[in-house]
Coordinates of C-alpha atoms and ligand atoms in Angstrom, one line a residue:
M1 CA 22.2 0.0 3.0
S2 CA 18.5 0.8 3.5
A3 CA 16.9 3.9 3.1
H4 CA 16.2 3.9 7.0
A5 CA 19.8 3.7 8.0
Q6 CA 20.5 6.3 5.5
A7 CA 21.2 10.1 6.8
P8 CA 17.6 12.7 6.4
A9 CA 18.8 13.7 1.9
P10 CA 15.8 16.8 2.2
L11 CA 14.3 17.7 -1.0
T12 CA 12.6 20.5 -3.4
A13 CA 10.4 20.7 -6.2
R14 CA 9.9 24.1 -8.2
R15 CA 6.7 25.3 -9.7
S16 CA 7.2 23.1 -13.3
E17 CA 4.7 23.8 -16.8
K18 CA 3.6 20.9 -18.9
L19 CA 4.8 17.7 -17.7
S20 CA 3.8 15.9 -20.8
G21 CA 5.6 12.3 -21.7
R22 CA 4.0 8.5 -21.6
I23 CA 5.5 6.5 -18.0
R24 CA 5.1 2.9 -16.9
V25 CA 5.0 3.8 -12.7
P26 CA 6.2 0.9 -10.8
G27 CA 4.3 -2.7 -9.6
D28 CA 1.7 -2.8 -7.6
K29 CA 3.5 -2.8 -4.0
S30 CA 0.6 -5.1 -2.8
I31 CA 0.8 -7.4 -5.3
S32 CA 4.6 -8.1 -4.8
H33 CA 4.4 -9.1 -1.6
R34 CA 2.2 -11.2 -1.6
A35 CA 4.1 -12.9 -4.3
M36 CA 6.7 -13.6 -2.5
I37 CA 4.7 -14.9 0.2
L38 CA 2.8 -17.5 -2.2
G39 CA 5.5 -18.5 -3.7
L40 CA 8.0 -19.8 -0.2
L41 CA 4.2 -21.1 0.2
T42 CA 4.2 -23.3 -2.9
V43 CA 6.4 -26.3 -3.9
G44 CA 8.3 -25.6 -7.2
E45 CA 9.1 -22.3 -8.8
T46 CA 7.0 -19.2 -8.7
R47 CA 7.7 -16.8 -11.5
V48 CA 7.4 -12.8 -10.8
E49 CA 7.4 -10.2 -13.9
G50 CA 7.5 -6.9 -12.8
L51 CA 7.8 -6.4 -8.8
L52 CA 8.4 -3.6 -7.4
E53 CA 11.8 -3.6 -6.4
G54 CA 11.0 -1.4 -3.7
E55 CA 12.7 -1.9 0.0
D56 CA 10.1 -2.4 1.2
V57 CA 9.6 -5.8 -0.9
L58 CA 13.1 -6.3 -0.8
R59 CA 12.6 -7.1 2.6
T60 CA 9.6 -9.5 2.6
A61 CA 11.6 -11.2 -0.3
D62 CA 14.5 -11.6 2.6
A63 CA 11.7 -12.3 4.9
A64 CA 10.7 -15.3 2.7
R65 CA 14.6 -16.5 2.7
A66 CA 14.9 -16.5 5.9
L67 CA 11.7 -18.5 6.5
G68 CA 13.9 -21.6 3.3
A69 CA 12.4 -20.3 -0.1
M70 CA 14.9 -19.8 -2.6
V71 CA 14.6 -16.2 -3.8
E72 CA 16.3 -14.8 -6.9
R73 CA 16.2 -11.5 -9.0
T74 CA 16.8 -13.2 -12.5
G75 CA 15.8 -9.7 -14.9
P76 CA 15.2 -6.4 -14.0
G77 CA 11.4 -7.2 -11.9
S78 CA 11.8 -10.8 -12.9
W79 CA 12.2 -12.1 -9.8
R80 CA 12.2 -16.6 -9.2
V81 CA 10.8 -18.1 -5.8
R82 CA 11.3 -22.0 -5.0
G83 CA 9.2 -22.4 -2.5
V84 CA 8.5 -24.2 0.6
G85 CA 5.2 -25.1 0.8
I86 CA 2.8 -25.1 3.1
G87 CA 3.3 -27.0 6.5
G88 CA 7.4 -26.4 5.2
L89 CA 8.6 -23.7 6.5
V90 CA 11.7 -23.4 8.8
E91 CA 13.0 -21.9 11.7
P92 CA 14.8 -18.3 10.9
R93 CA 17.7 -17.6 12.4
D94 CA 17.3 -13.7 12.6
V95 CA 15.3 -11.9 13.7
L96 CA 12.8 -10.7 10.5
D97 CA 13.6 -6.7 10.1
F98 CA 10.8 -5.6 7.6
G99 CA 12.3 -1.7 7.6
N100 CA 9.7 0.6 7.0
A101 CA 7.0 -2.4 5.4
G102 CA 3.5 -2.6 7.4
T103 CA 1.8 -4.4 5.0
G104 CA 5.2 -7.5 4.6
S105 CA 5.5 -8.0 8.3
R106 CA 1.6 -8.1 9.2
L107 CA 0.9 -10.9 6.5
M108 CA 4.0 -12.8 7.5
M109 CA 3.0 -13.0 10.9
G110 CA -0.1 -14.4 9.7
V111 CA 2.2 -17.0 7.8
V112 CA 4.4 -17.2 10.7
A113 CA 1.8 -18.1 13.3
G114 CA 0.0 -20.5 11.1
H115 CA 3.5 -22.0 11.2
P116 CA 4.9 -24.6 14.7
V117 CA 8.7 -21.9 14.1
T118 CA 9.1 -19.0 16.4
A119 CA 9.9 -15.8 14.9
T120 CA 11.3 -12.3 16.2
F121 CA 9.6 -9.5 14.0
D122 CA 10.8 -5.9 13.8
G123 CA 11.8 -2.6 11.5
D124 CA 12.2 1.4 11.5
A125 CA 11.3 4.2 13.8
S126 CA 8.0 4.0 11.9
L127 CA 7.1 0.4 12.4
R128 CA 7.7 0.2 15.9
K129 CA 5.4 2.8 16.5
R130 CA 2.6 0.9 14.1
P131 CA -0.3 -1.0 16.3
M132 CA 0.5 -5.2 15.7
R133 CA -2.4 -6.0 18.5
R134 CA -4.9 -5.8 15.4
I135 CA -3.0 -8.5 13.9
L136 CA -2.0 -10.7 16.9
D137 CA -6.0 -11.5 18.3
P138 CA -6.4 -13.2 16.0
L139 CA -3.3 -15.4 15.1
V140 CA -3.7 -15.9 18.8
R141 CA -7.2 -17.5 18.2
M142 CA -5.6 -19.4 16.3
G143 CA -3.5 -21.0 18.3
A144 CA 0.0 -18.4 17.7
E145 CA 1.4 -17.7 20.8
I146 CA 3.5 -14.3 21.9
V147 CA 5.8 -14.8 22.9
S148 CA 7.4 -11.0 23.7
E149 CA 6.4 -8.0 22.5
A150 CA 7.1 -3.5 23.2
E151 CA 4.8 -2.2 24.9
G152 CA 1.3 -1.4 23.5
G153 CA 1.6 -4.5 20.9
R154 CA 4.3 -3.1 18.7
C155 CA 7.4 -4.4 17.3
P156 CA 10.1 -5.6 18.4
L157 CA 7.3 -8.6 19.4
T158 CA 8.0 -12.7 19.4
I159 CA 5.1 -14.9 17.7
R160 CA 5.6 -18.8 18.9
G161 CA 3.2 -20.5 16.2
A162 CA 0.8 -22.8 16.1
R163 CA 1.3 -26.4 17.0
E164 CA -1.6 -27.4 15.1
T165 CA -3.7 -24.3 13.6
I166 CA -7.4 -23.6 14.3
P167 CA -9.2 -22.5 11.7
I168 CA -11.7 -19.3 12.5
T169 CA -14.5 -17.5 11.7
Y170 CA -13.6 -13.5 12.3
E171 CA -14.6 -10.5 11.7
T172 CA -12.5 -7.9 11.1
P173 CA -12.6 -4.6 14.1
V174 CA -12.1 -1.8 11.6
P175 CA -11.6 -2.3 7.6
S176 CA -8.0 -3.8 6.7
A177 CA -6.9 -5.7 3.9
Q178 CA -3.2 -5.8 5.9
I179 CA -6.0 -8.4 8.9
K180 CA -7.9 -9.9 6.4
S181 CA -4.6 -11.4 4.8
A182 CA -3.3 -11.8 7.6
V183 CA -5.8 -14.7 9.0
L184 CA -6.3 -16.2 5.9
L185 CA -2.6 -16.3 5.7
A186 CA -2.2 -18.8 8.8
G187 CA -5.7 -20.1 8.1
L188 CA -3.6 -22.1 4.8
N189 CA -2.3 -24.4 7.5
A190 CA -5.1 -24.7 9.5
P191 CA -8.1 -28.2 8.4
G192 CA -10.9 -26.6 7.3
T193 CA -12.2 -23.1 6.5
T194 CA -11.3 -19.8 7.9
T195 CA -13.6 -17.3 7.7
V196 CA -13.0 -13.5 7.2
I197 CA -15.9 -11.0 7.6
E198 CA -14.9 -7.5 6.2
R199 CA -18.5 -4.6 6.6
E200 CA -16.7 -2.6 3.7
A201 CA -14.6 -4.8 1.7
S202 CA -10.8 -3.8 1.7
R203 CA -8.4 -4.8 -1.1
D204 CA -8.4 -8.0 -2.5
H205 CA -5.3 -9.2 -3.3
T206 CA -4.8 -12.0 -1.4
E207 CA -8.1 -13.2 -2.6
R208 CA -7.4 -13.0 -5.8
M209 CA -3.8 -14.2 -5.2
L210 CA -4.6 -17.5 -3.2
R211 CA -7.1 -19.0 -5.7
H212 CA -4.7 -17.9 -8.9
F213 CA -2.5 -20.9 -6.6
G214 CA -4.8 -22.9 -6.7
A215 CA -7.2 -22.3 -2.9
E216 CA -10.8 -22.5 -2.6
V217 CA -11.8 -19.1 -1.6
A218 CA -15.1 -18.1 -2.0
V219 CA -16.5 -14.2 -1.5
E220 CA -19.9 -13.3 -0.8
P221 CA -21.7 -9.8 -0.2
A222 CA -22.1 -9.5 3.7
G223 CA -24.3 -6.5 4.7
E224 CA -24.4 -3.4 2.1
H225 CA -20.8 -3.0 1.7
G226 CA -18.6 -5.7 3.5
R227 CA -17.4 -9.4 2.9
R228 CA -17.1 -12.5 3.4
V229 CA -14.8 -15.0 2.2
T230 CA -14.0 -18.3 2.9
L231 CA -10.5 -20.6 3.0
V232 CA -10.1 -23.9 2.4
G233 CA -7.2 -24.2 5.1
Q234 CA -4.3 -27.2 3.4
P235 CA -5.2 -26.5 -0.1
E236 CA -1.4 -28.0 -2.2
L237 CA -0.8 -24.2 -4.3
R238 CA 0.5 -24.2 -7.6
P239 CA 3.6 -22.7 -8.6
A240 CA 2.5 -19.6 -10.2
V241 CA 3.5 -17.1 -13.2
V242 CA 2.6 -13.5 -11.6
V243 CA 2.5 -10.5 -13.8
V244 CA 2.3 -7.6 -11.8
P245 CA 0.3 -4.7 -13.0
A246 CA 1.3 -0.9 -12.2
D247 CA 0.2 0.7 -8.5
P248 CA -2.7 2.5 -8.6
S249 CA -1.6 4.3 -5.5
S250 CA 2.7 5.2 -6.8
A251 CA 0.3 6.7 -10.1
A252 CA -1.4 8.7 -7.6
F253 CA 1.3 10.8 -7.5
P254 CA 2.4 12.6 -11.7
L255 CA -1.9 11.5 -11.8
V256 CA -2.5 14.5 -9.3
A257 CA 1.2 16.5 -10.5
A258 CA -0.7 17.3 -14.4
L259 CA -3.4 17.7 -13.1
I260 CA -2.5 20.7 -10.9
A261 CA 1.2 21.6 -13.4
P262 CA -0.3 23.7 -15.4
D263 CA -0.6 22.6 -19.4
S264 CA 0.7 19.7 -18.5
D265 CA -0.5 16.2 -20.7
L266 CA 0.4 13.2 -19.6
V267 CA -0.2 9.5 -19.8
L268 CA 0.6 6.7 -17.5
E269 CA 0.3 3.1 -18.7
G270 CA -2.0 0.2 -17.7
V271 CA -2.4 1.0 -13.9
M272 CA -4.4 -1.2 -12.3
I273 CA -8.4 -0.2 -11.5
N274 CA -9.5 -3.0 -9.9
P275 CA -12.5 -1.5 -8.1
L276 CA -11.2 -1.9 -4.8
R277 CA -8.4 0.0 -5.4
S278 CA -10.1 3.3 -7.8
G279 CA -11.6 5.2 -5.0
L280 CA -8.7 7.8 -6.0
L281 CA -10.0 8.1 -9.7
T282 CA -13.9 8.6 -8.6
T283 CA -12.8 11.5 -6.3
L284 CA -10.8 13.2 -8.7
V285 CA -13.1 12.3 -11.7
E286 CA -16.2 14.4 -9.1
M287 CA -13.9 17.2 -9.1
G288 CA -13.8 17.8 -13.2
A289 CA -10.6 16.0 -13.4
D290 CA -9.8 15.5 -16.8
I291 CA -9.0 11.7 -16.9
T292 CA -9.7 9.6 -20.2
F293 CA -9.2 5.5 -19.3
L294 CA -8.0 4.2 -22.7
D295 CA -7.1 0.9 -24.1
R296 CA -8.8 -1.2 -20.3
R297 CA -7.3 -4.6 -20.5
E298 CA -6.7 -7.5 -18.8
E299 CA -3.4 -8.0 -16.7
G300 CA -1.9 -10.8 -15.1
G301 CA -5.7 -11.5 -13.9
E302 CA -6.0 -7.6 -12.9
E303 CA -8.1 -4.6 -15.0
V304 CA -6.0 -2.0 -16.1
A305 CA -6.4 0.3 -18.4
D306 CA -3.8 3.4 -19.9
L307 CA -5.0 7.0 -18.3
R308 CA -4.4 10.4 -20.0
I309 CA -4.4 13.0 -17.7
R310 CA -4.4 17.3 -18.6
A311 CA -4.1 19.8 -16.5
G312 CA -7.4 21.8 -15.5
A313 CA -9.3 24.3 -13.5
L314 CA -11.1 21.2 -9.6
R315 CA -13.8 22.4 -7.5
G316 CA -14.1 20.9 -3.7
V317 CA -16.5 17.7 -3.0
D318 CA -17.8 15.7 0.0
V319 CA -15.9 11.9 0.7
P320 CA -17.9 9.5 1.7
A321 CA -16.0 7.6 4.4
A322 CA -17.5 4.3 2.8
R323 CA -14.9 5.1 -0.3
A324 CA -12.1 5.3 2.3
P325 CA -10.4 1.6 1.9
S326 CA -10.4 2.0 -1.5
M327 CA -8.7 4.9 -1.4
I328 CA -6.9 5.2 2.3
D329 CA -3.1 5.3 0.8
E330 CA -3.8 8.1 -1.6
Y331 CA -5.6 10.9 1.0
P332 CA -1.7 13.0 1.3
V333 CA -2.3 13.4 -2.5
L334 CA -6.1 13.6 -2.7
A335 CA -5.4 16.5 0.1
V336 CA -2.5 19.1 -2.5
A337 CA -5.4 18.7 -5.4
A338 CA -8.2 19.8 -2.9
A339 CA -6.0 22.8 -1.9
F340 CA -5.8 23.9 -5.1
A341 CA -9.2 23.6 -6.0
S342 CA -12.0 25.5 -5.9
G343 CA -13.5 25.5 -2.3
D344 CA -13.6 22.7 0.1
T345 CA -12.4 19.5 0.4
R346 CA -14.4 16.4 2.9
M347 CA -13.1 13.5 3.3
R348 CA -15.0 12.0 6.3
G349 CA -14.6 8.8 8.0
L350 CA -10.2 9.0 8.2
H351 CA -9.3 7.1 11.2
E352 CA -7.0 4.9 10.3
L353 CA -4.6 7.5 8.7
R354 CA -3.5 8.1 12.3
V355 CA -1.6 4.2 12.1
K356 CA 0.1 4.9 8.9
E357 CA 4.0 5.1 7.8
S358 CA 3.5 8.2 9.8
D359 CA -0.1 9.7 11.9
R360 CA -1.1 11.5 8.0
L361 CA -3.8 13.6 9.5
A362 CA -1.9 15.0 11.3
A363 CA 1.5 15.1 8.9
V364 CA -1.0 16.3 6.0
A365 CA -2.8 19.3 8.0
A366 CA 0.9 20.1 8.7
G367 CA 2.4 20.2 5.4
L368 CA -0.1 22.0 4.0
A369 CA -0.4 25.0 6.6
A370 CA 3.8 25.2 5.7
A371 CA 2.5 25.8 1.8
G372 CA -0.1 28.3 3.3
V373 CA -2.9 25.6 2.8
D374 CA -5.6 26.5 5.6
S375 CA -7.7 22.8 6.7
T376 CA -9.5 21.9 9.8
I377 CA -9.1 18.5 11.5
E378 CA -12.8 17.6 12.9
A379 CA -12.7 13.6 14.6
D380 CA -12.3 11.8 12.1
D381 CA -13.0 14.2 9.1
L382 CA -9.9 16.4 7.3
I383 CA -11.5 19.4 5.7
V384 CA -8.7 21.1 3.1
H385 CA -9.8 24.6 2.4
G386 CA -9.9 25.0 -1.3
T387 CA -6.9 27.8 -2.6
G388 CA -9.0 27.7 -6.6
G389 CA -5.2 27.6 -7.6
R390 CA -3.1 29.6 -6.5
V391 CA -1.2 28.2 -3.5
R392 CA 2.0 30.0 -1.4
G393 CA 4.4 27.1 -1.1
G394 CA 8.1 28.5 0.6
G395 CA 7.8 26.4 3.3
T396 CA 9.3 22.7 4.7
A397 CA 6.7 19.4 5.4
A398 CA 8.1 16.5 7.5
T399 CA 8.1 13.7 6.3
H400 CA 8.1 11.5 9.0
L401 CA 9.3 8.7 8.3
D402 CA 6.8 8.6 5.3
H403 CA 7.3 8.1 1.2
R404 CA 3.9 9.5 0.7
I405 CA 4.0 12.5 2.2
A406 CA 7.2 13.2 0.7
M407 CA 6.0 12.4 -2.2
A408 CA 2.5 14.5 -2.0
F409 CA 4.3 17.3 -0.8
L410 CA 7.2 17.5 -4.1
V411 CA 3.7 17.6 -6.1
M412 CA 2.6 20.1 -5.1
G413 CA 5.3 21.6 -4.6
L414 CA 5.6 21.7 -8.4
A415 CA 2.6 23.4 -9.3
T416 CA 2.6 26.2 -6.3
E417 CA 4.3 29.6 -6.1
K418 CA 7.7 29.5 -4.4
P419 CA 9.1 25.9 -3.5
M420 CA 8.5 22.9 -1.4
K421 CA 11.2 21.5 0.1
V422 CA 10.4 17.7 2.3
D423 CA 13.1 17.5 4.8
D424 CA 13.6 13.8 3.8
G425 CA 13.4 11.9 0.5
T426 CA 15.4 8.6 1.6
M427 CA 11.9 6.7 2.1
I428 CA 10.4 7.4 -1.5
A429 CA 12.2 4.4 -2.0
T430 CA 9.8 2.2 0.1
S431 CA 7.3 1.9 -2.4
F432 CA 8.6 3.8 -5.8
P433 CA 12.6 4.1 -6.1
T434 CA 12.7 5.4 -9.2
F435 CA 10.0 8.4 -8.6
V436 CA 12.4 11.9 -9.0
P437 CA 14.0 10.5 -11.9
L438 CA 10.1 9.5 -14.0
M439 CA 9.0 12.7 -12.2
R440 CA 11.8 14.8 -13.7
G441 CA 11.5 12.2 -17.8
L442 CA 8.5 14.2 -17.3
G443 CA 9.7 17.6 -17.0
A444 CA 9.0 18.3 -13.3
D445 CA 11.9 20.1 -11.1
I446 CA 12.7 18.1 -8.5
A447 CA 16.0 18.3 -6.5
Ligands
S3P501 C1 -2.7 -2.6 2.4 C2 -3.6 -2.3 3.2 C3 -3.8 -1.8 3.5 C4 -3.0 0.0 3.3 C5 -1.6 -0.4 2.5 C6 -1.3 -1.8 2.1 C7 -2.3 -4.3 2.0 O1 -3.3 -1.0 5.2 O2 -3.1 1.2 3.5 O3 -0.8 0.4 2.3 O4 -1.3 -4.4 0.7 O5 -2.8 -5.5 2.7 P1 -4.7 -1.6 6.0 O6 -4.9 -3.1 5.5 O7 -4.2 -1.0 7.5 O8 -6.4 -0.5 5.5

């Protein structure tokens, strides 16, 4: 049964000291989704090692099957995809149900929009609230038709893909790898070049993986922080082996836990340190966190390192808005670290947090309040008033079907005076199904 169909399962975290051990968190979610999708679009056998076997990625695997691929698990984290190739999609017979997965659904909308097939996209109550116009607008310019959509451009929605996909040049209205990727994936089936311009660079896994499968992708700087990405359409993708590095967005939870739980000393193995994903590390180091990068190396085309983390005092900092795209999923757990720091932490430019799996700005502020921590929202900024280390706890964080809100407040409870409860832990399975047993193995009291 999928996570969102289950009854809520509350979890409680209690004060725990001396977290220690060496662990590897599961594979990166962004890369796992993309591996399934490019496998679908390649004729022949793509192999994936270290795939994140979380609910979200399994939904993308199901959608790839519905669109014609043969997808098979051959061992723990090892998967095989026999794709249909660009232009070869079959029309799905049923609704594509993406559950909680914004990335899977939005990237697959791009794939469908570029093919002459019709498909309906749907998901859970969280996905049904998320804005899809930002994806649909460029896809309509590329020749797709929106047959139906729920109010305000939401799921469930039906896309009739283009008969002849039009290559476009598109400037994304917000920094979003999902928008960029949807346009590039649609552009795979367009004659000529498709260009995406972003004012702030977002994660570049689609560009990297397209190249890995043999597509021609050029990336140039645009403006101070931006990029211009150009894809040559209708390439013949070649089957590839994708090795998925450990997800920095999942590593963030044990990492912050080790910083705030007294006397902890932990190693997280093989964490991806792609600069477009490592804003949290930059910020925590500025806060005075004791993090050592060991054995920097390359794995699966990405730079990775083993991270050694030792508990210690943190101080509040000012996090610039320009850093947001490189740590967009990490603000809930950064807010937890900030609650234990001395002084205020101001996180700037967080408007995109309002349209994640939940309104994370509101959910974080409410969870902090439940723990006895003051915070202020000023326009798009969140200011956490740090306690200098003593956080009362003793409350319940409402998770609103959001895995990262659940994990962030469980991490918090490992260092609060009284236990912290979250109202529902089931959604953790979407991105980090082994979170609770891995944390327990480090000495965390979560039940
Ligand atoms: C993702 C992009 C980000 C991020 C999400 C994964 C991706 O969303 O929040 O968890 O894999 O492309 P946006 O592109 O909407 O910022």
